[in-house]
PDB file of C-alpha atoms in Angstrom:
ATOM      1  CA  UNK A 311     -49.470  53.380  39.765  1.00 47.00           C
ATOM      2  CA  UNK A 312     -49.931  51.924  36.597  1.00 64.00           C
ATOM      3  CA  UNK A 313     -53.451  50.493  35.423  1.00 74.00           C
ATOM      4  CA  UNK A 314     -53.959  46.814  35.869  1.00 84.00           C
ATOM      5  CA  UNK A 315     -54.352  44.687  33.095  1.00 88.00           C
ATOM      6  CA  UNK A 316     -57.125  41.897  33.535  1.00 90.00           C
ATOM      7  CA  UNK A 317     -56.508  38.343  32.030  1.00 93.00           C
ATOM      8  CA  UNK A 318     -58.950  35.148  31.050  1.00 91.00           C
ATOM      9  CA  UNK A 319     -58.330  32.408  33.291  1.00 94.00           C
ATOM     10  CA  UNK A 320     -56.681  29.618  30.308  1.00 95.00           C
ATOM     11  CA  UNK A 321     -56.038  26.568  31.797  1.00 95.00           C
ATOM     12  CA  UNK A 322     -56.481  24.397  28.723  1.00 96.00           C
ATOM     13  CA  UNK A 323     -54.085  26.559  26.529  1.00 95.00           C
ATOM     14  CA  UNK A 324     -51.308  26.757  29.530  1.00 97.00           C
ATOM     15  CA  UNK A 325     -51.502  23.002  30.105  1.00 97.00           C
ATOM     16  CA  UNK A 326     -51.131  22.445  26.404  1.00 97.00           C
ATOM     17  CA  UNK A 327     -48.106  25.383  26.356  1.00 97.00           C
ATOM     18  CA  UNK A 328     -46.457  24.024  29.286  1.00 97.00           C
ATOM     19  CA  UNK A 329     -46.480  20.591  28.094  1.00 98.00           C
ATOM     20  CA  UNK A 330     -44.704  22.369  24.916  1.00 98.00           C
ATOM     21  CA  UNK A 331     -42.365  23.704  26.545  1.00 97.00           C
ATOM     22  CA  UNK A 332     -40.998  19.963  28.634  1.00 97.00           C
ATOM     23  CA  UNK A 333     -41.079  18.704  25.304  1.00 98.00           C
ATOM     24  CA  UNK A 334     -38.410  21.689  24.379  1.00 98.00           C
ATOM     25  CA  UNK A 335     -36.690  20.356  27.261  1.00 97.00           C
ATOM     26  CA  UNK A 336     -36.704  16.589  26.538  1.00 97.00           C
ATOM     27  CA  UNK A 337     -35.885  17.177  22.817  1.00 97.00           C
ATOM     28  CA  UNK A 338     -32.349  19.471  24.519  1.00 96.00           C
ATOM     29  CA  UNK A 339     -31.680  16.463  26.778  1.00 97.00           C
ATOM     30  CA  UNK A 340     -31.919  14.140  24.327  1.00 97.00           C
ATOM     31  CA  UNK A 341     -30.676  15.289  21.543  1.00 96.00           C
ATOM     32  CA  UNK A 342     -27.858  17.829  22.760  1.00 95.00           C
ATOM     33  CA  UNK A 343     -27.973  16.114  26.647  1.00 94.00           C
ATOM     34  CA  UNK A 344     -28.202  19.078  28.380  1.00 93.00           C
ATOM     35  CA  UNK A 345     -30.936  21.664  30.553  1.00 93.00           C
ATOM     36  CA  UNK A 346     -32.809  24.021  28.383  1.00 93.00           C
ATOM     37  CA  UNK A 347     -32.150  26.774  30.667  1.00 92.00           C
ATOM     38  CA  UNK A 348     -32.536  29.797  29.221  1.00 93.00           C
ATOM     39  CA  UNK A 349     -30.046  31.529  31.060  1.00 90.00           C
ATOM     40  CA  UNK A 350     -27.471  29.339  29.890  1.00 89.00           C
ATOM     41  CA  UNK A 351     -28.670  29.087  26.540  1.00 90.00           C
ATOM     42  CA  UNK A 352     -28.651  33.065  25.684  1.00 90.00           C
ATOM     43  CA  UNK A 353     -25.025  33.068  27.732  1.00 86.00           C
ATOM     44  CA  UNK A 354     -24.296  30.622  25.397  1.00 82.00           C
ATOM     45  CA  UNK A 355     -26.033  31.709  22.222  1.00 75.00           C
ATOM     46  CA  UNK A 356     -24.424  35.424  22.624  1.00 74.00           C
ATOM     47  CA  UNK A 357     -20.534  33.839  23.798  1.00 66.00           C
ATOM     48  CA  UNK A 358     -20.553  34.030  20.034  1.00 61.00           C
ATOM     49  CA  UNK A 359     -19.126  37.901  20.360  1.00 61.00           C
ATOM     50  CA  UNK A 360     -17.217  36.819  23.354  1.00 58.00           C
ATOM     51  CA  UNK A 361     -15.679  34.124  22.847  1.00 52.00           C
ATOM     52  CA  UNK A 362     -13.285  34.220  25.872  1.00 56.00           C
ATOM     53  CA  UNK A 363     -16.070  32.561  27.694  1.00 54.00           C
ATOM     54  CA  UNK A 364     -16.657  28.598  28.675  1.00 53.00           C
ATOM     55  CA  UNK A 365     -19.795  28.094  26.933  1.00 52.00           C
ATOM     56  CA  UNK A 366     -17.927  29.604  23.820  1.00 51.00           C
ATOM     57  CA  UNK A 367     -17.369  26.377  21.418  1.00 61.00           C
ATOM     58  CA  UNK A 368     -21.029  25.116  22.236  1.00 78.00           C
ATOM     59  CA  UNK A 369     -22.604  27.896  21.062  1.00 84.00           C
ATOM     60  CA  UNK A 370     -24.216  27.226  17.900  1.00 88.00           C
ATOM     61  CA  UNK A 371     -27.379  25.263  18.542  1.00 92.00           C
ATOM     62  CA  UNK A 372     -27.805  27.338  21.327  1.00 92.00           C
ATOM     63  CA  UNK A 373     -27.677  30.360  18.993  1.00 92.00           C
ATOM     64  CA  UNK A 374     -30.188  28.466  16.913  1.00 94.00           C
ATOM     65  CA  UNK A 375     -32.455  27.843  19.938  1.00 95.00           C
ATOM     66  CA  UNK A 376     -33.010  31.694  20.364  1.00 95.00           C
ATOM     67  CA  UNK A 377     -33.486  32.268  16.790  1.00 96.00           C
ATOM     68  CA  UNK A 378     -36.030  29.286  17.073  1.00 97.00           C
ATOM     69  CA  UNK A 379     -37.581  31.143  20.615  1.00 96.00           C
ATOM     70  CA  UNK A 380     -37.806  34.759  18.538  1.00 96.00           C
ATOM     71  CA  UNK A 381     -39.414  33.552  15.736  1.00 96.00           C
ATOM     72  CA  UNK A 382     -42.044  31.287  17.689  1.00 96.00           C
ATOM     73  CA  UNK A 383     -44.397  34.485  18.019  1.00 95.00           C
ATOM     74  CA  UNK A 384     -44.469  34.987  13.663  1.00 95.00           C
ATOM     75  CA  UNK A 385     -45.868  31.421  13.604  1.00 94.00           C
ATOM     76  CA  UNK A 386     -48.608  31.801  16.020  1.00 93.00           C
ATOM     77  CA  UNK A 387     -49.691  34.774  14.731  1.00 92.00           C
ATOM     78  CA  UNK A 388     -49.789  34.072  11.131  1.00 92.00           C
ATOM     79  CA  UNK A 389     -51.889  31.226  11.938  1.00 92.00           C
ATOM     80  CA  UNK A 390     -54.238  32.258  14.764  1.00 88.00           C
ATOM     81  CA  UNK A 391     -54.097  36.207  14.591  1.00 86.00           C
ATOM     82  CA  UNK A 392     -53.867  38.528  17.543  1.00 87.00           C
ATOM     83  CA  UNK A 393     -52.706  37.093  20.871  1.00 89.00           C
ATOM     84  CA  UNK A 394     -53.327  39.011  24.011  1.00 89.00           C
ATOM     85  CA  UNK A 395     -49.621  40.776  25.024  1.00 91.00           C
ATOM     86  CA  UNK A 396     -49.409  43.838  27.439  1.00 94.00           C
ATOM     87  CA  UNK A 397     -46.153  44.754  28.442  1.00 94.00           C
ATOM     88  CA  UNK A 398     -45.323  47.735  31.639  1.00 93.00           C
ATOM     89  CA  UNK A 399     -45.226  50.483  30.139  1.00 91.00           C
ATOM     90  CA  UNK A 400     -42.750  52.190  32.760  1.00 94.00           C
ATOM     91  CA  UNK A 401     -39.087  52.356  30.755  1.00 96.00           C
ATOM     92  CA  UNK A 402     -36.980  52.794  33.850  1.00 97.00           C
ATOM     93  CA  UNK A 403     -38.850  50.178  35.891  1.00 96.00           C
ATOM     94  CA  UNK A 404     -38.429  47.975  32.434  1.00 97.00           C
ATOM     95  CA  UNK A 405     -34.340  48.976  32.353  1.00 97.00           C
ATOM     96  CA  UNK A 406     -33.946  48.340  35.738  1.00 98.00           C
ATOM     97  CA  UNK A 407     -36.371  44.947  35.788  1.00 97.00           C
ATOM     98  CA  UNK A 408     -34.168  43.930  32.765  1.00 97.00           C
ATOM     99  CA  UNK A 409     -30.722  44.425  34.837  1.00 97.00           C
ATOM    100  CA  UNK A 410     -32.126  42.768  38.128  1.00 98.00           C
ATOM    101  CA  UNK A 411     -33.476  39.306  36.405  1.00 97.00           C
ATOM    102  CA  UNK A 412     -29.908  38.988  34.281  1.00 96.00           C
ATOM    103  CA  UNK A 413     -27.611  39.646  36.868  1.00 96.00           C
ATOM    104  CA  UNK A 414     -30.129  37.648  39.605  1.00 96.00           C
ATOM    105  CA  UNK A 415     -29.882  34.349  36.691  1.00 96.00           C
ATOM    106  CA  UNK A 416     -26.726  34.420  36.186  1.00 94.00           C
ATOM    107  CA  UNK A 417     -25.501  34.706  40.036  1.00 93.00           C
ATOM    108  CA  UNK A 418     -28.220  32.312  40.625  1.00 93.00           C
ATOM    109  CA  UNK A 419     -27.312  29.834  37.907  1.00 91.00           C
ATOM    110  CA  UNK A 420     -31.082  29.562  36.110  1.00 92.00           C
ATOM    111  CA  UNK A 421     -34.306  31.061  35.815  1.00 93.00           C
ATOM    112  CA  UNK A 422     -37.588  29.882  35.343  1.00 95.00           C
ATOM    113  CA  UNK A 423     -36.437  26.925  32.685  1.00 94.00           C
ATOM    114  CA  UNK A 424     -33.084  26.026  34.196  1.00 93.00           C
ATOM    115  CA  UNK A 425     -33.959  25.779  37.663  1.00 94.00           C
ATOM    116  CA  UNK A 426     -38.255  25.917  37.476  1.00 94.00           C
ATOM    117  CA  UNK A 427     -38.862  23.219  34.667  1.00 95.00           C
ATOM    118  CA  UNK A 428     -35.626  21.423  34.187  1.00 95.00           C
ATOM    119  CA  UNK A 429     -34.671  21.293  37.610  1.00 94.00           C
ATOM    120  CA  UNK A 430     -37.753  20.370  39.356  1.00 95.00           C
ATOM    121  CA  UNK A 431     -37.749  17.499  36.140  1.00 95.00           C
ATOM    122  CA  UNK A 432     -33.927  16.226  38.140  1.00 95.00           C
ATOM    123  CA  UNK A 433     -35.703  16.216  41.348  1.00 94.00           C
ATOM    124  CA  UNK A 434     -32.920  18.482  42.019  1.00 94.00           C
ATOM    125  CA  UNK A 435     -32.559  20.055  45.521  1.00 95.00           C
ATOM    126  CA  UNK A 436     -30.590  23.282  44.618  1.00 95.00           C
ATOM    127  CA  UNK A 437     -32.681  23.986  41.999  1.00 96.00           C
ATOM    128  CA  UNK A 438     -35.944  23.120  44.406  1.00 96.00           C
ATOM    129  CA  UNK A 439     -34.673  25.815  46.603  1.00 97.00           C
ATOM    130  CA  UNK A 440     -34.194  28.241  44.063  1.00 97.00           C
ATOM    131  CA  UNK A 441     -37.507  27.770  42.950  1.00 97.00           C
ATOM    132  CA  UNK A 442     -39.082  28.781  46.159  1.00 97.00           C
ATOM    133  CA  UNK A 443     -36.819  31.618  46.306  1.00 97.00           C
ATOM    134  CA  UNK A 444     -37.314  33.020  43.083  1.00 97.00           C
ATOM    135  CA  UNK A 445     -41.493  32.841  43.828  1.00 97.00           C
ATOM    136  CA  UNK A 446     -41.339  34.033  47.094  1.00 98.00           C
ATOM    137  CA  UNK A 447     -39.663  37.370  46.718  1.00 98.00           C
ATOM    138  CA  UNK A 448     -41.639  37.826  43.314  1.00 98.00           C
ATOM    139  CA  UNK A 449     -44.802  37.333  45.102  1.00 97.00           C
ATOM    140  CA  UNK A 450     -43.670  40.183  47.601  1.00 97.00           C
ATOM    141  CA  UNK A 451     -42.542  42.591  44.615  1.00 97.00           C
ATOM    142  CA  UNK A 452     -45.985  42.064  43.226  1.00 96.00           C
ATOM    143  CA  UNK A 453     -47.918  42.727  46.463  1.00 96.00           C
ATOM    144  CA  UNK A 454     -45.736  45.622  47.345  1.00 96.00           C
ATOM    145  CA  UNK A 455     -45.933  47.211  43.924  1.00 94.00           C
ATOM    146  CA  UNK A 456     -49.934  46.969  44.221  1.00 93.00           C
ATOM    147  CA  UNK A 457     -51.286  46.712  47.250  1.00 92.00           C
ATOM    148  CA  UNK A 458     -48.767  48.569  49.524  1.00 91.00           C
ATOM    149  CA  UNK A 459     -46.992  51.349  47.116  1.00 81.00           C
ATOM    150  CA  UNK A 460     -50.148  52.380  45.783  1.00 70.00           C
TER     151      UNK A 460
ATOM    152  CA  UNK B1439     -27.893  18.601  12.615  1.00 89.00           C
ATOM    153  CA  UNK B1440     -27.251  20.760  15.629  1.00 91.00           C
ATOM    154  CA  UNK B1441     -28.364  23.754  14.104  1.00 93.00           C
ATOM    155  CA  UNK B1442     -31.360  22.706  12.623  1.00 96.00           C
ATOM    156  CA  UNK B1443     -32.600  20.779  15.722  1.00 96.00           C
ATOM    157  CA  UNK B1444     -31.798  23.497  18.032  1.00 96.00           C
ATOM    158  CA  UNK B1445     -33.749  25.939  15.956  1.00 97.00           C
ATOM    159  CA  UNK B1446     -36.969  23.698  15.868  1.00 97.00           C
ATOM    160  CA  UNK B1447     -36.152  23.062  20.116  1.00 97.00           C
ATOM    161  CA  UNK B1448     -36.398  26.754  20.200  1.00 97.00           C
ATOM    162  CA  UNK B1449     -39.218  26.988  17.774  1.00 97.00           C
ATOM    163  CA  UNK B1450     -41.298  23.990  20.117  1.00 98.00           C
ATOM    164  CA  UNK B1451     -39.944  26.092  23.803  1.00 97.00           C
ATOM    165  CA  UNK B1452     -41.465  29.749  21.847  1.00 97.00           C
ATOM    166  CA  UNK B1453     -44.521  28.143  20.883  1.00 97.00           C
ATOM    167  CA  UNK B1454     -45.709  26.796  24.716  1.00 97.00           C
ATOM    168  CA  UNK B1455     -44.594  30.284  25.656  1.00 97.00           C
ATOM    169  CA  UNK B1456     -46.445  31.711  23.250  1.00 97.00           C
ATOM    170  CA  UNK B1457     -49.764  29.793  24.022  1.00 96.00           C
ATOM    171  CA  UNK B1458     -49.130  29.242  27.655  1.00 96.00           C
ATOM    172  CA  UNK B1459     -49.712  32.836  27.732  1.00 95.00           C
ATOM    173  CA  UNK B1460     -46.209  33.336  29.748  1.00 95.00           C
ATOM    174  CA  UNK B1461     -45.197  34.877  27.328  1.00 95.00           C
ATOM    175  CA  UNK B1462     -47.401  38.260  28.403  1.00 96.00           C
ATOM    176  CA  UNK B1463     -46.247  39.971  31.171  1.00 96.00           C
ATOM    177  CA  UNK B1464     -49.824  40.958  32.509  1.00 96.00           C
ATOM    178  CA  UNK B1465     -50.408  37.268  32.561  1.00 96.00           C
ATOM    179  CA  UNK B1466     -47.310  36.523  34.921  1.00 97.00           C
ATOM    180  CA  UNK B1467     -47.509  39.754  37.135  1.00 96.00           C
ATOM    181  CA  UNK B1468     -51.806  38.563  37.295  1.00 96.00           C
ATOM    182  CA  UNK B1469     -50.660  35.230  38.564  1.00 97.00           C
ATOM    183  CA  UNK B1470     -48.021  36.772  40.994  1.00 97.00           C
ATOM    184  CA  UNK B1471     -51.125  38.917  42.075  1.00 96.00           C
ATOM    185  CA  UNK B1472     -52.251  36.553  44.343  1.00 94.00           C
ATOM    186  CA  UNK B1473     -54.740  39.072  46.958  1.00 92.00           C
ATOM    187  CA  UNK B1474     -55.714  41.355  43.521  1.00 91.00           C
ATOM    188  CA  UNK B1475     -56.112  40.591  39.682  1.00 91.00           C
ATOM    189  CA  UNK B1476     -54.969  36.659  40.308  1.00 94.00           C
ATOM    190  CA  UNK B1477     -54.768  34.249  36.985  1.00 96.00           C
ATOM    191  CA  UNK B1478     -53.540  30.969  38.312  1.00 96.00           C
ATOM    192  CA  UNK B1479     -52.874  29.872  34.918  1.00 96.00           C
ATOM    193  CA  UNK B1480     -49.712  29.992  35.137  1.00 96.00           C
ATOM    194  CA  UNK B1481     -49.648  27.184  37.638  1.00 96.00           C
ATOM    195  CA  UNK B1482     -50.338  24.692  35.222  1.00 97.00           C
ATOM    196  CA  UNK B1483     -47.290  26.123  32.380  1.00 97.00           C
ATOM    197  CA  UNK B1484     -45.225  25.299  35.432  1.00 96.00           C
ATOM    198  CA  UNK B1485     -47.404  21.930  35.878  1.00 96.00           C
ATOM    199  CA  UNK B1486     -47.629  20.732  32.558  1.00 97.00           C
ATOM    200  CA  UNK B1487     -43.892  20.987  31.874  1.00 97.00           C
ATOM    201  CA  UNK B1488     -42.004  19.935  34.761  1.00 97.00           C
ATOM    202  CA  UNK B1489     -44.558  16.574  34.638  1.00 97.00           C
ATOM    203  CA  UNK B1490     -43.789  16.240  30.797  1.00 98.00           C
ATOM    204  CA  UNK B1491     -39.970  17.106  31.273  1.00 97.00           C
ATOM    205  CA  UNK B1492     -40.163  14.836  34.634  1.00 97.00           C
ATOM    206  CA  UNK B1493     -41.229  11.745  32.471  1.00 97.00           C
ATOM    207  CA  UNK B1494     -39.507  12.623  29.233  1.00 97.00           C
ATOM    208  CA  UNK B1495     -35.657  12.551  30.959  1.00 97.00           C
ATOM    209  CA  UNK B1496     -36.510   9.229  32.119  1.00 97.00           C
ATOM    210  CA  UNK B1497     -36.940   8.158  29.064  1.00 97.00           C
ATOM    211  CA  UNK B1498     -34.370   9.721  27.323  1.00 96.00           C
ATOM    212  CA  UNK B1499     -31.724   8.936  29.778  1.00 96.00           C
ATOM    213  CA  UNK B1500     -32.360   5.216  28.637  1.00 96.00           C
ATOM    214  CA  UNK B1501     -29.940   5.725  26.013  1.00 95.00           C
ATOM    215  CA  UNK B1502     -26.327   5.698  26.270  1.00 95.00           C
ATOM    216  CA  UNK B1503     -25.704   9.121  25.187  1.00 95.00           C
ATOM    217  CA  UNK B1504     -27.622  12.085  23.663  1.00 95.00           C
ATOM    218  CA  UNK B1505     -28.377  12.078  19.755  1.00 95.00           C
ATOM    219  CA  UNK B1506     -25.833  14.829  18.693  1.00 94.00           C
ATOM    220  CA  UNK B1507     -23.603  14.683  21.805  1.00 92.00           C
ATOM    221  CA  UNK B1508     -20.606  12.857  22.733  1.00 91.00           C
ATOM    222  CA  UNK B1509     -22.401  12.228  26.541  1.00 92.00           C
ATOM    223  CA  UNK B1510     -25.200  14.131  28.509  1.00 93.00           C
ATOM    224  CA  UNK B1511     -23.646  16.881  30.773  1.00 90.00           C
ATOM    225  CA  UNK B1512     -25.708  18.343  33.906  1.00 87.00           C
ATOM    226  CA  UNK B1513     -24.854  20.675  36.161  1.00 84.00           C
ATOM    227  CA  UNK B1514     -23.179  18.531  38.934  1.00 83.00           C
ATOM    228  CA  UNK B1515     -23.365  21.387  41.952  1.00 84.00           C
ATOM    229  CA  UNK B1516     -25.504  20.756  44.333  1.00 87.00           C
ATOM    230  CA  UNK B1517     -24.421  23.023  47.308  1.00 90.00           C
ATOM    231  CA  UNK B1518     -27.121  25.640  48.161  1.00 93.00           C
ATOM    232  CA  UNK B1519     -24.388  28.773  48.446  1.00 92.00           C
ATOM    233  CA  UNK B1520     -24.953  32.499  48.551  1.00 93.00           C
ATOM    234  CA  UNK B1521     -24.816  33.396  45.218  1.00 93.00           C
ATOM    235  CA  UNK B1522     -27.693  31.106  44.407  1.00 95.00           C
ATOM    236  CA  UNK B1523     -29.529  32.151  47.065  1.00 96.00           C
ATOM    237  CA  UNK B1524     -28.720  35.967  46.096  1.00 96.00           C
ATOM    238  CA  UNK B1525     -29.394  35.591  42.457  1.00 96.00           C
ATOM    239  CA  UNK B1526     -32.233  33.569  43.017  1.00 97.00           C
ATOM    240  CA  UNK B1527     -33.927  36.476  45.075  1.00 98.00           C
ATOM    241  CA  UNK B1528     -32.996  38.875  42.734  1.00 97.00           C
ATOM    242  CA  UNK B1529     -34.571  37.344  39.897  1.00 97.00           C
ATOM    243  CA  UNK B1530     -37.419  37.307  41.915  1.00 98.00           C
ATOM    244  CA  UNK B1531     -37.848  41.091  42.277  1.00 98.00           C
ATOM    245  CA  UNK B1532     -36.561  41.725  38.626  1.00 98.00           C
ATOM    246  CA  UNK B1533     -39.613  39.330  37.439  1.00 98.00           C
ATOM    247  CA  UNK B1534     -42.078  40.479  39.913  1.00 97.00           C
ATOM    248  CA  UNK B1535     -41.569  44.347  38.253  1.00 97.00           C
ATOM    249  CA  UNK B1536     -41.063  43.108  34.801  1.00 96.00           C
ATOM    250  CA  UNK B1537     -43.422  40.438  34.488  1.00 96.00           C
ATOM    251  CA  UNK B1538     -40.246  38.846  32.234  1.00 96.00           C
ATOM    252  CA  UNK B1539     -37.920  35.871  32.795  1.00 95.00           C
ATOM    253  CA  UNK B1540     -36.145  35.318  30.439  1.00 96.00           C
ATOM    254  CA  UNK B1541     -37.363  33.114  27.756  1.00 96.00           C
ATOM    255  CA  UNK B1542     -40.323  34.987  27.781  1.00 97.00           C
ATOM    256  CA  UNK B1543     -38.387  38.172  26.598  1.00 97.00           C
ATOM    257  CA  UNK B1544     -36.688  36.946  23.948  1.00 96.00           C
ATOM    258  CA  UNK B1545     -40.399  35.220  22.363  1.00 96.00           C
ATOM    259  CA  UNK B1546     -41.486  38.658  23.079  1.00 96.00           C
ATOM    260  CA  UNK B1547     -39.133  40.483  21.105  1.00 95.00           C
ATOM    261  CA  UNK B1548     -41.000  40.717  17.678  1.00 93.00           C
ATOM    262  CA  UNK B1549     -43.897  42.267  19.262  1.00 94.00           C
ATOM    263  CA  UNK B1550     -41.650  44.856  19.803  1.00 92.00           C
ATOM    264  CA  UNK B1551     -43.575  46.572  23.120  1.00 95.00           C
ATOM    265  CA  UNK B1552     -41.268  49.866  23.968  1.00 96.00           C
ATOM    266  CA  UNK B1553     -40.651  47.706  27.420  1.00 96.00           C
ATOM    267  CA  UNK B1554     -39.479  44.562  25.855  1.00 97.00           C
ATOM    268  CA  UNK B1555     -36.552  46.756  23.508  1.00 97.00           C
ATOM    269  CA  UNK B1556     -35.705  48.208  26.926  1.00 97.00           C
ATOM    270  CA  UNK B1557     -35.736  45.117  28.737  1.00 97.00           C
ATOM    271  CA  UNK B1558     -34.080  42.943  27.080  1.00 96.00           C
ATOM    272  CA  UNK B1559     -30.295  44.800  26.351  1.00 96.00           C
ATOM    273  CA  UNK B1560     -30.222  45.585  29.657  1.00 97.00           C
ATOM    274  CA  UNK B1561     -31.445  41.726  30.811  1.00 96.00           C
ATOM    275  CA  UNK B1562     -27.776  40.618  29.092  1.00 95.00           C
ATOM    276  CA  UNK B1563     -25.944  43.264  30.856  1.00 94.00           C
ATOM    277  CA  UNK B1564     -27.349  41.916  33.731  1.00 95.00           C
ATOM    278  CA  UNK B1565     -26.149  38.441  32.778  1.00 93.00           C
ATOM    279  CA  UNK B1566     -23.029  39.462  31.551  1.00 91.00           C
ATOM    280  CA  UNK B1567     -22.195  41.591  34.764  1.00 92.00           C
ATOM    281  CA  UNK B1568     -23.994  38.588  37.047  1.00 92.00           C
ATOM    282  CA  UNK B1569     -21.406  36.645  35.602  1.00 88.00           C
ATOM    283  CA  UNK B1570     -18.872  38.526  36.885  1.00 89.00           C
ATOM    284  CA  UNK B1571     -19.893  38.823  40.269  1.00 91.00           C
ATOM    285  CA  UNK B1572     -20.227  35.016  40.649  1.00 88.00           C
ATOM    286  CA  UNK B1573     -16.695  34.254  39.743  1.00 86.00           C
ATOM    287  CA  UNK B1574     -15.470  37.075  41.937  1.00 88.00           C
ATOM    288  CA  UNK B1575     -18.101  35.512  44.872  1.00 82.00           C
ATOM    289  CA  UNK B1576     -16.734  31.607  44.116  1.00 69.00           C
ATOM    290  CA  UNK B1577     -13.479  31.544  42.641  1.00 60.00           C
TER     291      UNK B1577
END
């Protein structure tokens, strides 16, 4: 069992970030007209070594949108220092979390952005249900994980 | 144009990660943690973006046509099938171990955490290999 790491209630600051991050998505739709899913947009971004794929001759903003999503962290930290980040520390539960959530997003068409943000933005019913999906069986791996497997 | 603008899109999407706090696993596992360590900040990164998307598209889809694009293109399924419902559950159990979707892993990635470098190569053989499986389950 790994330890738990405790975190501040930050409602302010995750308002404020979230309302970033629909402005990311309004500034896609209107300037490029599509969902800033991030599933789509790394598919995308990385069809640039395999270009045999769909999303191949789109891929340069999206490209640009990852470099844009790496180097978001450098800014924030050069302006307000440290920010709290604790990552598992279990490598095969990390390898194998890694291969469940991209093979899960792309069978599942979206993630968190695609289907969570964008999709509940289209009042869109497939995404809706993915949604609930998506939180529902993370909510069980959580309580499983620590508070059953313990 | 399209490369500069989908940079600073990218730069705008890290940033609300970054300050959101989603962008810290023991953030999003705390808020999944509903009966234990619960954070329910997280509920208002999902608030505060679907309302500002939510009002935002409206507006934007006043206009003929995006900026940079010949016409706005959404995905046009709507059909709840198996492999959403599939993916959509797996995703679920990836993020509820890893704490990561993932935007959120790719923001991470200059902190360089031993988890993130693991997580994230094997998050796009996932997707690549995901990819394959859905046009083997609808062809």
């Amino acid at each position: 069992m790994l330890p738990i790491v405790t975190t501040a209630f930050t409602p302010f600051a995750s308002l404020f970030g979230g309302v970033l991050i629909g402005l990311s998505a309004v500034m896609v739709m209107g300037l490029f007209g599509r969902i800033a899913g991030i599933t789509g947009i790394t598919a995308g971004g990385i069809s640039v070594v395999d270009p045999t794929q769909a999303t191949a001759r789109d891929w340069s903003w999206r490209l640009a949108f990852l470099v844009g999503l790496i180097a978001a962290p450098l800014l924030v930290t050069a302006v307000a220092g440290e920010v709290p980040h604790s990552v598992p520390t279990d490598l095969w539960g990390m390898a194998a979390a890694g291969l469940i959530v991209g093979t899960g997003t792309a069978l599942g068409s979206g993630c968190t952005s695609g289907h969570g943000v964008c999709g509940l933005a289209r009042l869109s019913k497939r995404s809706a249900v993915a949604v609930l999906m998506f939180m529902a069986f993370a909510f069980v791996t959580v309580f499983i994980i620590r508070h059953v497997w313990v | 144009m399209r490369i500069l603008f989908g940079l600073l899109s990218g730069l705008v999407f890290g940033l609300g990660l970054v300050i959101s706090g989603m962008s810290d696993p023991a953030k999003v596992l705390n808020f999944l943690d509903v009966f234990g360590a619960w954070d329910p900040s997280l509920a208002f990164v999902m608030g505060g973006a679907s309302v500002t998307a939510y009002i935002g598209y409206r507006l934007v889809w006043r206009r003929p046509a995006p900026v940079l694009m010949q016409s706005f293109d959404m995905p046009d399924t709507t059909r709840v099938d198996a492999p959403l419902l599939t993916g959509a559950a797996l995703f679920g159990i990836g993020w509820g171990i890893g704490g990561f979707c993932p935007g959120p892993a790719w923001t991470a990635l200059t902190f360089a955490a031993p988890g993130t470098l693991v997580f994230l190569p094997m998050m796009l053989i996932g997707l690549y290999a995901g990819r394959q499986i859905k046009a083997r389950m609808s062809p």
